[in-house]
Tab-separated table of C-alpha atoms in Angstrom:
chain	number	residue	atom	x	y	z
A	1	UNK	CA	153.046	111.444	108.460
A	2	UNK	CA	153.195	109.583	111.217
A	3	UNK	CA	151.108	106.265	111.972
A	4	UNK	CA	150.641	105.529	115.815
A	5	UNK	CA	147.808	103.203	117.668
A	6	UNK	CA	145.404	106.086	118.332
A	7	UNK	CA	145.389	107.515	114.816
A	8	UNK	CA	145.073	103.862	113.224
A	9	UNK	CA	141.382	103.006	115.814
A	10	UNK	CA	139.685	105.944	113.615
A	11	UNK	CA	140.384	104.691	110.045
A	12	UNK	CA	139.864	100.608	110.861
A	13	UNK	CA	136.479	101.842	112.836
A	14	UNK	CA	135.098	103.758	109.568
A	15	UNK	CA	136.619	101.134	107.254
A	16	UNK	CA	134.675	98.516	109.366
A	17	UNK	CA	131.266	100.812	109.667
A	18	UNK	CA	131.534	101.730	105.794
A	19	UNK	CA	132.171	97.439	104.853
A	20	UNK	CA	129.197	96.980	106.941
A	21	UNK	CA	127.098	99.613	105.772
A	22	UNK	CA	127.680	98.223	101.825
A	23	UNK	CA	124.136	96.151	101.790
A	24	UNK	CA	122.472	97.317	98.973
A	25	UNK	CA	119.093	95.634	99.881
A	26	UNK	CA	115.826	97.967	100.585
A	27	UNK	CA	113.709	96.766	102.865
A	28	UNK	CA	110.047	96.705	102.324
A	29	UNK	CA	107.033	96.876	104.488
A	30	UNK	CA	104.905	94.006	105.460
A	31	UNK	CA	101.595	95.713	103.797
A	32	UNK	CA	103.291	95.000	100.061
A	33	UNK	CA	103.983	91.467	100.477
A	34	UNK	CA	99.861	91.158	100.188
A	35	UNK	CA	100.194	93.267	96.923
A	36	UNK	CA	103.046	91.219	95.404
A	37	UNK	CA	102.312	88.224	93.309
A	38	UNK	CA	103.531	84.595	94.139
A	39	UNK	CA	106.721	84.958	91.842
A	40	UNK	CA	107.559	88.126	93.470
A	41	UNK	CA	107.203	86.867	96.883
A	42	UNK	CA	109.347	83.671	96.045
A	43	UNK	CA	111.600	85.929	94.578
A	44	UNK	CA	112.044	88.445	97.880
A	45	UNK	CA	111.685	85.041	99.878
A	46	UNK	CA	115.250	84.133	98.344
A	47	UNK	CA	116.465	87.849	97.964
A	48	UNK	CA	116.039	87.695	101.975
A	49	UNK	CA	117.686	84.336	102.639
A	50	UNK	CA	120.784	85.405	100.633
A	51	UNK	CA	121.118	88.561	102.703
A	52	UNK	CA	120.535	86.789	105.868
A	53	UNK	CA	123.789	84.062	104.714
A	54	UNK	CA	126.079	87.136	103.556
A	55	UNK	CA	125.253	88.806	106.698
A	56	UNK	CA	126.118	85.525	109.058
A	57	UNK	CA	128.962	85.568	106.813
A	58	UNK	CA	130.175	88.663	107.258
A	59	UNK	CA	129.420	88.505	110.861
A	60	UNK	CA	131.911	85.114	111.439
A	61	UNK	CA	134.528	87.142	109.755
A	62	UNK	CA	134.568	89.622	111.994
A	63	UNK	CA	134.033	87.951	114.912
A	64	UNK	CA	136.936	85.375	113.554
A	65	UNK	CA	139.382	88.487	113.199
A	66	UNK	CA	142.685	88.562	115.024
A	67	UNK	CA	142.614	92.305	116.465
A	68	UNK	CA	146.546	93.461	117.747
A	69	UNK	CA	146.591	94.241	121.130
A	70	UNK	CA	148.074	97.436	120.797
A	71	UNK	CA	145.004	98.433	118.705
A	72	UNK	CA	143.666	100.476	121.194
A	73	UNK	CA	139.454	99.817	121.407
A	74	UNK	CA	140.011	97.810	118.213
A	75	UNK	CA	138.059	94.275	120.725
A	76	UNK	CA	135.252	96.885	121.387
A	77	UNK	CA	134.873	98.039	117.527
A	78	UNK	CA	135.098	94.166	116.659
A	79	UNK	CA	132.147	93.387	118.905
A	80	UNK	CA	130.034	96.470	117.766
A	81	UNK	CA	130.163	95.075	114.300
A	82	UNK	CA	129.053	91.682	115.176
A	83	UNK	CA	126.297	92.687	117.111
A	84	UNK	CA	124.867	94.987	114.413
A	85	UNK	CA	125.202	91.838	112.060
A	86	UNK	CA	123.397	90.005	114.617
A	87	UNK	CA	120.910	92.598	114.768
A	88	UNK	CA	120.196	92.755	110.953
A	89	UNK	CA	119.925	88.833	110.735
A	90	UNK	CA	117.318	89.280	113.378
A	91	UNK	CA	115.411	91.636	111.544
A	92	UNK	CA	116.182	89.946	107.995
A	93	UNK	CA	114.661	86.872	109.552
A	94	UNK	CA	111.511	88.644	110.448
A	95	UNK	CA	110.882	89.764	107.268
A	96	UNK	CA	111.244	86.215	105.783
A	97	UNK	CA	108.488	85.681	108.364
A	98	UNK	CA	106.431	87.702	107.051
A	99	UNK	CA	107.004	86.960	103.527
A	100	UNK	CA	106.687	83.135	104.366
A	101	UNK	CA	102.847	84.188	105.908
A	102	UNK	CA	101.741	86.258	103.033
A	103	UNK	CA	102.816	83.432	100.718
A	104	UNK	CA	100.920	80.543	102.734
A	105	UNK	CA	97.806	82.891	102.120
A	106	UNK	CA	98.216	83.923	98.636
A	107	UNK	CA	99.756	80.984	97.001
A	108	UNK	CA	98.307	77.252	97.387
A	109	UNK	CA	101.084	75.586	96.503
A	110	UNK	CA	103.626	77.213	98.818
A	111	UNK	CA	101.385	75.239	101.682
């Protein structure tokens, strides 16, 4: 078998889609954070801050990587991938938001 450019941009895109799709965090919906008890909510407060650092992360290593120019598309697959991280930070961040606001009412000494 033969390795050229064009058959090379098809297994780096899925290898970078599949590394990015590896999170392993569920998210949950705003409505349980009033259910959840102060422990839990500290505890999803730093569950969320980790993801939102291995996400930056993740997203400074791509955006760091040296793509070959005869990698055909490979600038365009580099800049999908960062923008989806910088997507999921966005959303990761306001989740912590709302964890942050259902702590300040449930727990007095998070204020």
């Amino acid at each position: 078998m033969k390795f050229t450019p064009t058959a090379i941009l098809p297994a780096i895109a899925i290898l970078l889609f599949v590394a990015g799709c590896s999170s392993t965090t569920a998210s949950i919906s705003p409505a349980k954070y009033d259910e959840m008890s102060c422990a839990e909510l500290n505890s999803a407060l730093g569950d969320t801050a980790t993801d939102i650092s291995r996400t930056a992360i993740s997203r400074g290593k791509v955006a760091n990587t040296s793509v070959p120019s005869w990698l055909l598309g490979g600038e365009r697959v580099k800049s999908v991938v960062a923008n989806r991280d910088t997507a999921r930070i966005a959303r990761l961040q306001q989740q912590q938001q709302a964890i942050v606001a259902a702590r300040k009412r449930r727990c007095p000494s998070s204020q």
